[in-house]
mmCIF file with all atom_site columns, C-alpha atoms in Angstrom:
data_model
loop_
_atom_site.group_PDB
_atom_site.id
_atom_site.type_symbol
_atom_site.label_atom_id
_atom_site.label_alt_id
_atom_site.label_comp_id
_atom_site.label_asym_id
_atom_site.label_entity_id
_atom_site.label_seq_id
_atom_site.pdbx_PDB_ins_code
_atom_site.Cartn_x
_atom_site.Cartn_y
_atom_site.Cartn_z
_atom_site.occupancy
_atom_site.B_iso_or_equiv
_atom_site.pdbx_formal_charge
_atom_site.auth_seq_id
_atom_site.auth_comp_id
_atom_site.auth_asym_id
_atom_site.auth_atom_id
_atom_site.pdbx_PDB_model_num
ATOM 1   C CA . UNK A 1 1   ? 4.391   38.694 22.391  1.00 83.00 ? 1   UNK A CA 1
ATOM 2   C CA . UNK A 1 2   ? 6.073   35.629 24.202  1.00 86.00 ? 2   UNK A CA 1
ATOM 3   C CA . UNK A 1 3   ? 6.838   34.068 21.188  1.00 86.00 ? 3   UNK A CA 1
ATOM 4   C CA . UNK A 1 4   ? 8.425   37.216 19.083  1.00 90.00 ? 4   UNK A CA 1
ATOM 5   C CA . UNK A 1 5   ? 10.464  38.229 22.793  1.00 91.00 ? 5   UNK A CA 1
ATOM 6   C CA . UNK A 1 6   ? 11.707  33.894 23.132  1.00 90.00 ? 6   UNK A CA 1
ATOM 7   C CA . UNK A 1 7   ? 12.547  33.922 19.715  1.00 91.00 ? 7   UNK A CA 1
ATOM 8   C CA . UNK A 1 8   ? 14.776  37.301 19.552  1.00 93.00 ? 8   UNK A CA 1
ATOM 9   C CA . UNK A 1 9   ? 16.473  36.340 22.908  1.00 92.00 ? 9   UNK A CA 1
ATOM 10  C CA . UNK A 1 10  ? 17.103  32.793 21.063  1.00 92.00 ? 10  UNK A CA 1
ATOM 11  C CA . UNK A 1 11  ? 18.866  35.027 18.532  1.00 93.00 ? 11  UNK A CA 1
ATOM 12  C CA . UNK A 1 12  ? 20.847  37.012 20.974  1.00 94.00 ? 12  UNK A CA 1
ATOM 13  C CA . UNK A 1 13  ? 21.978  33.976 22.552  1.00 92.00 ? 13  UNK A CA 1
ATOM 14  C CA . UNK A 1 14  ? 23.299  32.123 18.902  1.00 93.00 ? 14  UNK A CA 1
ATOM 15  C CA . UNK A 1 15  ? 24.604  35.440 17.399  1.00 94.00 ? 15  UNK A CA 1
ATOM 16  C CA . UNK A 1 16  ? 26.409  35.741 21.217  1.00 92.00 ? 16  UNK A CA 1
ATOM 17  C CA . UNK A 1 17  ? 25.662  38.911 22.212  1.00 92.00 ? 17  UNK A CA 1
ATOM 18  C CA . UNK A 1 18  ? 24.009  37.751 25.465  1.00 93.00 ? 18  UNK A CA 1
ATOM 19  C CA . UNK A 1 19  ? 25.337  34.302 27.334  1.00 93.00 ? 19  UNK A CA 1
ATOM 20  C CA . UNK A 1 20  ? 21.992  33.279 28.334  1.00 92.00 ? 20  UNK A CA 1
ATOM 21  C CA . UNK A 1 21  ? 18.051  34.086 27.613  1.00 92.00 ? 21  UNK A CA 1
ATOM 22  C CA . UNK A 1 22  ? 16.288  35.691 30.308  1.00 91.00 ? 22  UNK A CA 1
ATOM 23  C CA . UNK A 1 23  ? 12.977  33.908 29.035  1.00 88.00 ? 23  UNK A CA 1
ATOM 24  C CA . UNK A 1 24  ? 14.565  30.323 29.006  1.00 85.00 ? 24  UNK A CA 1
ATOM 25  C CA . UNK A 1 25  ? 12.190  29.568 31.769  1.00 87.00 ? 25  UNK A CA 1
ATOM 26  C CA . UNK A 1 26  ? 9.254   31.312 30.535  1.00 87.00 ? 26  UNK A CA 1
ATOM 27  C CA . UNK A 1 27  ? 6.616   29.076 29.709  1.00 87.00 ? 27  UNK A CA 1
ATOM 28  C CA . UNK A 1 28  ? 3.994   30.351 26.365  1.00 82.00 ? 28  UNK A CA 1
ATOM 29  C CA . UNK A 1 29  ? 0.739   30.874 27.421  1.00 79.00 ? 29  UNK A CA 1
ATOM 30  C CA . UNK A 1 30  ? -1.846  28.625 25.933  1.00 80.00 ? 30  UNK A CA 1
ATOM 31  C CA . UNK A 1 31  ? -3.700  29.996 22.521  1.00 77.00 ? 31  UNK A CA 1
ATOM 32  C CA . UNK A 1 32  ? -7.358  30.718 23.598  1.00 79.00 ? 32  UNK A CA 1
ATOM 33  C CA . UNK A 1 33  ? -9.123  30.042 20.290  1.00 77.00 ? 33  UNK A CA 1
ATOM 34  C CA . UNK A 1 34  ? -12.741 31.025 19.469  1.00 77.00 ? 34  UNK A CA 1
ATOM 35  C CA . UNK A 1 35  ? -15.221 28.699 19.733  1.00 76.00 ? 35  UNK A CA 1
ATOM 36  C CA . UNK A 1 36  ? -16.473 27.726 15.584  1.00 74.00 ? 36  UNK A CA 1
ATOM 37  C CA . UNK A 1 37  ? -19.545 28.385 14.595  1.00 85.00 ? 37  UNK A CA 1
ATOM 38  C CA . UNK A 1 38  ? -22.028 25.885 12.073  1.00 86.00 ? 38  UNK A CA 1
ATOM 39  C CA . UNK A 1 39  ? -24.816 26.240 10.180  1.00 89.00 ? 39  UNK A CA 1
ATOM 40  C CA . UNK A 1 40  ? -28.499 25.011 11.603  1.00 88.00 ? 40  UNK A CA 1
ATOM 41  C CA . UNK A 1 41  ? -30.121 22.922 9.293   1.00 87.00 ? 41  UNK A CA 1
ATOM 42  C CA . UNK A 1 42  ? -32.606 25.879 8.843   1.00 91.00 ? 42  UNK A CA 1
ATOM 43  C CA . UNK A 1 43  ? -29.815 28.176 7.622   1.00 92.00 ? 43  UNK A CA 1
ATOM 44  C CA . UNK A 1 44  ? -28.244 25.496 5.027   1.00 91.00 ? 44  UNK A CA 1
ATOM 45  C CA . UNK A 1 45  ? -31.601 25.303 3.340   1.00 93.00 ? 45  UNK A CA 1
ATOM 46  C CA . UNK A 1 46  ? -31.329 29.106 3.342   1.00 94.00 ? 46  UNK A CA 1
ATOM 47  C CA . UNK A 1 47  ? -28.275 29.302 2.204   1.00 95.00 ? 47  UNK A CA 1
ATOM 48  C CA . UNK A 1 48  ? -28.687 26.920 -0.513  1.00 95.00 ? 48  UNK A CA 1
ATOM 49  C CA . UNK A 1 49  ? -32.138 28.885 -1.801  1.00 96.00 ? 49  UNK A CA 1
ATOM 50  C CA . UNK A 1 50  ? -30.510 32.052 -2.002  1.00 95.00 ? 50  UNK A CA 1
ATOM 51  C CA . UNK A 1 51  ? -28.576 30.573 -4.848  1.00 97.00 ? 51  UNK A CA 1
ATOM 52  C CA . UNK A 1 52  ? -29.540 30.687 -8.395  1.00 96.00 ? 52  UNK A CA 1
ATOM 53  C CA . UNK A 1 53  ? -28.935 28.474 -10.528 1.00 96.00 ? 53  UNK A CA 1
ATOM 54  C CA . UNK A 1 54  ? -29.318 30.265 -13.551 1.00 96.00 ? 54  UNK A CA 1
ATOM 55  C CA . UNK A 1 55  ? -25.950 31.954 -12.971 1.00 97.00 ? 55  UNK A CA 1
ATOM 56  C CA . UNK A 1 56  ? -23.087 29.509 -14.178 1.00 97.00 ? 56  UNK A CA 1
ATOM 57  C CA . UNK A 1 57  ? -20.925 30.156 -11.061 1.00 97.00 ? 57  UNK A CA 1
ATOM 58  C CA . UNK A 1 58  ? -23.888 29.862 -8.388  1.00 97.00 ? 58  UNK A CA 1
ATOM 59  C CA . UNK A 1 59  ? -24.944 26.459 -10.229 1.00 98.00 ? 59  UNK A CA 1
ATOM 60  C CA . UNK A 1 60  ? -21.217 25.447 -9.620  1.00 98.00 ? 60  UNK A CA 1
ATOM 61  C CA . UNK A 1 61  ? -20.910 26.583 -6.218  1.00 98.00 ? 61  UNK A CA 1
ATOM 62  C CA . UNK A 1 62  ? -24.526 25.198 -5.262  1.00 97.00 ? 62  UNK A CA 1
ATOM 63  C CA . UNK A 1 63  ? -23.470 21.762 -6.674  1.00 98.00 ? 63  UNK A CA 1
ATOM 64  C CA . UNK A 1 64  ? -20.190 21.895 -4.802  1.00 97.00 ? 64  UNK A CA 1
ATOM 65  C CA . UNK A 1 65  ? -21.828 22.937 -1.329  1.00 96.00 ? 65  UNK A CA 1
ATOM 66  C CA . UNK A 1 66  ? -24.297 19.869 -1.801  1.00 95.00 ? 66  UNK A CA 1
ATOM 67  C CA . UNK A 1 67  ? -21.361 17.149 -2.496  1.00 95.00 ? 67  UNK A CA 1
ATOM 68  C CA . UNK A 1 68  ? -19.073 18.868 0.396   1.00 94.00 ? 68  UNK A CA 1
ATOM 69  C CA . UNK A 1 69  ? -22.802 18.385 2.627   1.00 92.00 ? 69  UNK A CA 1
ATOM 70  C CA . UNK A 1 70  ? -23.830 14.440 1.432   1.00 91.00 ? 70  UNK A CA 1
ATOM 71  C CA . UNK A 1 71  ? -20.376 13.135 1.315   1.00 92.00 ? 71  UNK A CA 1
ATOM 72  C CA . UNK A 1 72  ? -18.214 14.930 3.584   1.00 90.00 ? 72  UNK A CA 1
ATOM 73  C CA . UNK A 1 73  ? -15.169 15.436 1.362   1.00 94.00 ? 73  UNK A CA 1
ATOM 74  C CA . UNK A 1 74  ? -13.518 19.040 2.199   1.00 93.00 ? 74  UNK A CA 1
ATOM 75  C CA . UNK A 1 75  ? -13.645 21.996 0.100   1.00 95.00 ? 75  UNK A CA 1
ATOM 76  C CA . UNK A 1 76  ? -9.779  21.551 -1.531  1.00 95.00 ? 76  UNK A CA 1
ATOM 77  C CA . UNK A 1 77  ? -10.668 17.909 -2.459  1.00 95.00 ? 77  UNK A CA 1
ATOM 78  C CA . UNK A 1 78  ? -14.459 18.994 -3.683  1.00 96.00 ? 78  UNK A CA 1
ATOM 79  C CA . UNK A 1 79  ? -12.968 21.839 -6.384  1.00 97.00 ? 79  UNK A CA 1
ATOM 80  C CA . UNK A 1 80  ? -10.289 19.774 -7.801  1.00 97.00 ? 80  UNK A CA 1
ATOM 81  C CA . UNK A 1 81  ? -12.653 16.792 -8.991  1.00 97.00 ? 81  UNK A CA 1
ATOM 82  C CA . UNK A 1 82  ? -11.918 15.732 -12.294 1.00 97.00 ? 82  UNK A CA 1
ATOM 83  C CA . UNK A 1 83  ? -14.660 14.322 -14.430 1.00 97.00 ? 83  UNK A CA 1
ATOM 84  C CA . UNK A 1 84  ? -12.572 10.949 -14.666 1.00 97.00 ? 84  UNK A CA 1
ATOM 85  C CA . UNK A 1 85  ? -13.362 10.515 -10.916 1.00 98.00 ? 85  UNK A CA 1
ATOM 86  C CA . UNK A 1 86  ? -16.889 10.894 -11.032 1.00 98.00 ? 86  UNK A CA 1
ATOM 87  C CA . UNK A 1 87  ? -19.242 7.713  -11.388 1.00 98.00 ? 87  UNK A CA 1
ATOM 88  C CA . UNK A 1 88  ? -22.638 9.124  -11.797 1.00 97.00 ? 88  UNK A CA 1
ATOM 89  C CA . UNK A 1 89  ? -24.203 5.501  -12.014 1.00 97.00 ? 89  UNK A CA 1
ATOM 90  C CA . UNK A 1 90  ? -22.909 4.087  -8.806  1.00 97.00 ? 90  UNK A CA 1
ATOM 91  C CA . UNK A 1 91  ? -23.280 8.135  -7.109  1.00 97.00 ? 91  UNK A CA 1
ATOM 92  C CA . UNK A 1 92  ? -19.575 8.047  -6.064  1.00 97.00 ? 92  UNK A CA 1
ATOM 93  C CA . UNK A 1 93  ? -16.478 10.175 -6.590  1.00 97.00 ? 93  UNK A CA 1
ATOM 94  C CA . UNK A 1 94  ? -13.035 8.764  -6.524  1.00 97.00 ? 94  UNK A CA 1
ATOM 95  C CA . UNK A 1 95  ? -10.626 11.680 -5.074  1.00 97.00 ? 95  UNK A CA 1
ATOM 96  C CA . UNK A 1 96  ? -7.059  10.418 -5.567  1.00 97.00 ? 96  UNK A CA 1
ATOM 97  C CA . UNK A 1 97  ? -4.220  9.892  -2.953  1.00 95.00 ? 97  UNK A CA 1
ATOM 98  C CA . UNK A 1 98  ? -2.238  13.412 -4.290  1.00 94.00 ? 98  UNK A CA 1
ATOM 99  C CA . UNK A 1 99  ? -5.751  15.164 -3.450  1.00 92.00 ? 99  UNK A CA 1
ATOM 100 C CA . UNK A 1 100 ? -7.023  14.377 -0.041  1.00 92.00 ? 100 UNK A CA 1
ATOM 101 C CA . UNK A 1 101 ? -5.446  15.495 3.116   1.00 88.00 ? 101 UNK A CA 1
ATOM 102 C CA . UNK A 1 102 ? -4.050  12.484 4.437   1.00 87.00 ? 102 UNK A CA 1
ATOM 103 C CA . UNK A 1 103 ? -2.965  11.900 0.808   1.00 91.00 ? 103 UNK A CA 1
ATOM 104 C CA . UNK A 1 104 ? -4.879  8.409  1.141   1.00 95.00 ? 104 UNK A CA 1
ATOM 105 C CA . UNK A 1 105 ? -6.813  7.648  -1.881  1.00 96.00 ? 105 UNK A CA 1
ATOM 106 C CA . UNK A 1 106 ? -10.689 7.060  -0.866  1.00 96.00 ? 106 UNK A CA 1
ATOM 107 C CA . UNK A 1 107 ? -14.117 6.755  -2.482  1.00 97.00 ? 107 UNK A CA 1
ATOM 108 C CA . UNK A 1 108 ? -16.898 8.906  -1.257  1.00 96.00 ? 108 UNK A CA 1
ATOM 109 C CA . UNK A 1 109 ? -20.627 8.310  -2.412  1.00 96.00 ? 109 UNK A CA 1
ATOM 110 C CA . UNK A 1 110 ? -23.580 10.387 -2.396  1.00 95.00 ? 110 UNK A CA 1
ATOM 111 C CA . UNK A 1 111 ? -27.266 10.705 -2.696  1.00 94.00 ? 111 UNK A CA 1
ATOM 112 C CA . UNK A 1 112 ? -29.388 9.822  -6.000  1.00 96.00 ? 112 UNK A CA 1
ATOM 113 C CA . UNK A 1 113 ? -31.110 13.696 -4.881  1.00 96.00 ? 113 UNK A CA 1
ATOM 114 C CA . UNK A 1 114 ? -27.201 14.816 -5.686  1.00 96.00 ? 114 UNK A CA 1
ATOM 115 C CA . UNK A 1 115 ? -26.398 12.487 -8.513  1.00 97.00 ? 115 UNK A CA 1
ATOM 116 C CA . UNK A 1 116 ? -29.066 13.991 -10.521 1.00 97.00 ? 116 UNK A CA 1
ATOM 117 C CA . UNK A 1 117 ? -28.289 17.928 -9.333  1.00 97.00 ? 117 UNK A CA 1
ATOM 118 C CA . UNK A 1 118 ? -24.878 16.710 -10.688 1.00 97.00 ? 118 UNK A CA 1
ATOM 119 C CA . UNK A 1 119 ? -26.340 15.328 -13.474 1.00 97.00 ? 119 UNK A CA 1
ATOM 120 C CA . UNK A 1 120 ? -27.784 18.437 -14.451 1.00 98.00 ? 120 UNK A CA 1
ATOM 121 C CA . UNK A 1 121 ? -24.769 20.359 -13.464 1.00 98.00 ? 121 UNK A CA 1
ATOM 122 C CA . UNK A 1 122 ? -22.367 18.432 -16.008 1.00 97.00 ? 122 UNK A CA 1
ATOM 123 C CA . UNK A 1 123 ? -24.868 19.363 -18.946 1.00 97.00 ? 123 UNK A CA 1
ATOM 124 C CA . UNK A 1 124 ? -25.499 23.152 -17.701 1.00 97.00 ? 124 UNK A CA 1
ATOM 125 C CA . UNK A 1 125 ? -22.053 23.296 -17.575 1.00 97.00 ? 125 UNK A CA 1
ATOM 126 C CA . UNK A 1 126 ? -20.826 21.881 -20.933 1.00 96.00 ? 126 UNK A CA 1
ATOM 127 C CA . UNK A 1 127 ? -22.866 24.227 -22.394 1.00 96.00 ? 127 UNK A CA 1
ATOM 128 C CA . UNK A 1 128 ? -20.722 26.826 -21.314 1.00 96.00 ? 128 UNK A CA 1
ATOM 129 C CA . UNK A 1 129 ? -17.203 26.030 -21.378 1.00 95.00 ? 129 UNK A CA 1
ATOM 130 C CA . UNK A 1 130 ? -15.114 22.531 -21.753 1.00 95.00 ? 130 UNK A CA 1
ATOM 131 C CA . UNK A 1 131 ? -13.097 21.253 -18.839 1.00 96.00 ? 131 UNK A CA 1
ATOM 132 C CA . UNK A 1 132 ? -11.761 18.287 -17.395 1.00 97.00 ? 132 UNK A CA 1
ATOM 133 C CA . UNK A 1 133 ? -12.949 19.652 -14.233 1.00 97.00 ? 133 UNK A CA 1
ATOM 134 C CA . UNK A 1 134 ? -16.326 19.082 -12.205 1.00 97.00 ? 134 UNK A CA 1
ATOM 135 C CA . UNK A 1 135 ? -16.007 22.777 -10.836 1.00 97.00 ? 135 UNK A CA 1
ATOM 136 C CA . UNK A 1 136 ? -14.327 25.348 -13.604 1.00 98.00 ? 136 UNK A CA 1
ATOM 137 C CA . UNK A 1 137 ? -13.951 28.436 -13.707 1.00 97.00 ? 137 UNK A CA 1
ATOM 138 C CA . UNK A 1 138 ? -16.039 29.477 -16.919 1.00 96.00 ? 138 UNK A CA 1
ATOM 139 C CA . UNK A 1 139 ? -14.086 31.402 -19.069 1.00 95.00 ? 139 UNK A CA 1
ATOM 140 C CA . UNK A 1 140 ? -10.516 29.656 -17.906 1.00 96.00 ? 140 UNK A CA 1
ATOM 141 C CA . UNK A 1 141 ? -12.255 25.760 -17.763 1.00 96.00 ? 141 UNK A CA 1
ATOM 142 C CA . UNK A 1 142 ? -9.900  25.780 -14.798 1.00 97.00 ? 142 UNK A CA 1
ATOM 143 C CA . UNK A 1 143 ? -10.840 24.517 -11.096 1.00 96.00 ? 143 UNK A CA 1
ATOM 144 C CA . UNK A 1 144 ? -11.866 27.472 -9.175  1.00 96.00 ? 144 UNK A CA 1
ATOM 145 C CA . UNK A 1 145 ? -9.418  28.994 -6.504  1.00 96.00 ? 145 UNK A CA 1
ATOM 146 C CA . UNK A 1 146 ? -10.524 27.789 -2.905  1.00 95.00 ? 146 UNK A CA 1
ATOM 147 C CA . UNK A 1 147 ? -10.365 31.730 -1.738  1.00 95.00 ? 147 UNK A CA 1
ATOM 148 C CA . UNK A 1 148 ? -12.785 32.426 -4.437  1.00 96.00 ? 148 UNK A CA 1
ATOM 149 C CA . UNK A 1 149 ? -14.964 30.022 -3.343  1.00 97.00 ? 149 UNK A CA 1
ATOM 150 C CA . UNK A 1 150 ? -14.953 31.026 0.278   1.00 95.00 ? 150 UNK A CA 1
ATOM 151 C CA . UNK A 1 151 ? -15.728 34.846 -0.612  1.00 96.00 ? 151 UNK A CA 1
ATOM 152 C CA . UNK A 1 152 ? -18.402 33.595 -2.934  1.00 97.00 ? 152 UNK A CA 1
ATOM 153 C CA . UNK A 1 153 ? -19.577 31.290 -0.222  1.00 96.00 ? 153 UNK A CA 1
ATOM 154 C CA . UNK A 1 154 ? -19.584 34.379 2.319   1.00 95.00 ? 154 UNK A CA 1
ATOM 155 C CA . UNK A 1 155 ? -21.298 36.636 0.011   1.00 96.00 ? 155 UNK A CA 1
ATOM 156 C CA . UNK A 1 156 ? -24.378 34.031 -0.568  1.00 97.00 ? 156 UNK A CA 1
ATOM 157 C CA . UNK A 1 157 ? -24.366 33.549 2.917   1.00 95.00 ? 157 UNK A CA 1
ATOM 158 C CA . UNK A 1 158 ? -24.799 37.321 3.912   1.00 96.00 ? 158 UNK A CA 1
ATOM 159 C CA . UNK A 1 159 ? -27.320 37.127 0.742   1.00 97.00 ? 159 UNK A CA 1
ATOM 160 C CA . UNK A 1 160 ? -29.174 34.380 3.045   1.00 96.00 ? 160 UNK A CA 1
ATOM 161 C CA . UNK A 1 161 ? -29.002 36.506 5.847   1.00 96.00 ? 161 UNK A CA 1
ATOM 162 C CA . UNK A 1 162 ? -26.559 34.397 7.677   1.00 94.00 ? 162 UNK A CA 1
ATOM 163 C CA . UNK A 1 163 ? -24.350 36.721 9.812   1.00 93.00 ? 163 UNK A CA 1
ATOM 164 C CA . UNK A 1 164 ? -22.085 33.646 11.683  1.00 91.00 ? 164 UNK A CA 1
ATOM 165 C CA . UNK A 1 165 ? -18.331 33.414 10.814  1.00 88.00 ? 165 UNK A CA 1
ATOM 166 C CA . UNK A 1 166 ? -18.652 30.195 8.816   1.00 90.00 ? 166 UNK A CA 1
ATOM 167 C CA . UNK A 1 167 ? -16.605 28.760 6.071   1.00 88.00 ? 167 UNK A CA 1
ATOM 168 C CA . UNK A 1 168 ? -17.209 26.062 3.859   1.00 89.00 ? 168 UNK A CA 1
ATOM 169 C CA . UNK A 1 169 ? -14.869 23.447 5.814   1.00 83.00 ? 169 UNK A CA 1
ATOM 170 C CA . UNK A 1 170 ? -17.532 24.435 8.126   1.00 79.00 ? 170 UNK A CA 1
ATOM 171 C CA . UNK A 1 171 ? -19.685 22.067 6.382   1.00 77.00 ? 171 UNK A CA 1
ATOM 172 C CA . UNK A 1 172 ? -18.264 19.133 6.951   1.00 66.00 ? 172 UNK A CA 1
ATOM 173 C CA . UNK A 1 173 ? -18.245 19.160 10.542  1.00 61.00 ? 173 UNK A CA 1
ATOM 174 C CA . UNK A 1 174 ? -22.064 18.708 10.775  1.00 57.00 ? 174 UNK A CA 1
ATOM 175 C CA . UNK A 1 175 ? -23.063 15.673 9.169   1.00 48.00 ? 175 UNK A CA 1
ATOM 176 C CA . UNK A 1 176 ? -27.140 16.020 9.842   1.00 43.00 ? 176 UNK A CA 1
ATOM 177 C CA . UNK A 1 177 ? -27.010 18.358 7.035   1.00 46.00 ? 177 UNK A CA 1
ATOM 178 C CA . UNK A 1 178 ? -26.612 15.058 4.677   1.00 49.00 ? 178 UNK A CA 1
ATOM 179 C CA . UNK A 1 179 ? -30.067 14.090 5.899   1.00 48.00 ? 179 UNK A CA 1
ATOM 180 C CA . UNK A 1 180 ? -31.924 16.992 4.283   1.00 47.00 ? 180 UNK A CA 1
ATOM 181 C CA . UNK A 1 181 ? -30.368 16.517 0.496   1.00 50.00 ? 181 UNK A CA 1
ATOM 182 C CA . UNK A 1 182 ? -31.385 12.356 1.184   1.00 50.00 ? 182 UNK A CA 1
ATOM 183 C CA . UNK A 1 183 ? -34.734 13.725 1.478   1.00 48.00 ? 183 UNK A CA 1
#
């Protein structure tokens, strides 16, 4: 409410109907922001069970979720792997400057227990559709939208039982989870 009443004083001031704002010295209050939530290691196994992976888009979302959890790269980076940028034999992914965050270009690497899930993935998925992309849609062979994803993700975690307020970028921010795919 600060912000809207600063902001339309600001306006009264440069459009001169007022001399001076009588919130100049107002200061905001700070944001209080909710505390985030992450998956235990228990619920991440859960989660990742309650997939099939006899359904082309839970396959692709299950492969996804285990790449985001052994290498740490972030969901926008994760659906928008090309096949070019995967090296199955030395269990990396190359995600290109225009792709990651800090538009730095950087190699991740990942476990031989995801190499061969991907493995498996790439051939499941060829027989379905043809795409330059690790992650397509199936009918479009386009990358799936990250909102998509997210109310997919949601829906297999309520499937899980998994009632938290988690997201996939959730994912990232607890690295233990990388030791149970090493396993």
């Amino acid at each position: 409410y600060l912000r809207n009443l600063k902001a339309f004083f600001s306006w009264l001031v440069e459009t001169e109907y007022i001399d001076r704002s009588p919130l100049k010295k107002i200061r905001l209050l700070p944001d209080e922001r909710r505390a985030k939530e992450y998956l235990e290691d228990e619920e991440v196994m859960r989660l990742l069970k309650s997939m099939s992976k006899s359904h082309f888009h839970e396959y692709r979302d299950y492969v996804a979720i285990m790449i985001m959890l052994d290498s740490g790269t972030r969901l926008g980076e994760t659906l928008s792997a090309e096949n070019e940028q995967l090296n199955l034999h030395e269990r990396c992914l190359h995600l290109p400057a225009d792709k990651t965050k800090g538009r730095k270009a950087r190699t991740v690497y990942f476990s031989a227990k995801t190499a061969r899930e991907l493995k498996y993935w790439l051939q499941f998925r060829d027989r379905y559709c043809s795409s330059d992309y690790l992650f397509p849609v199936r009918h479009t062979g386009l990358p799936i939208h990250l909102s998509d994803f997210e109310k997919n993700f949601t829906k297999y975690c309520h499937r899980a039982g998994i009632w938290k307020r988690v997201s996939p970028h959730t994912l990232r921010n607890n690295f233990a989870k990388r030791c149970l795919l090493a396993g």
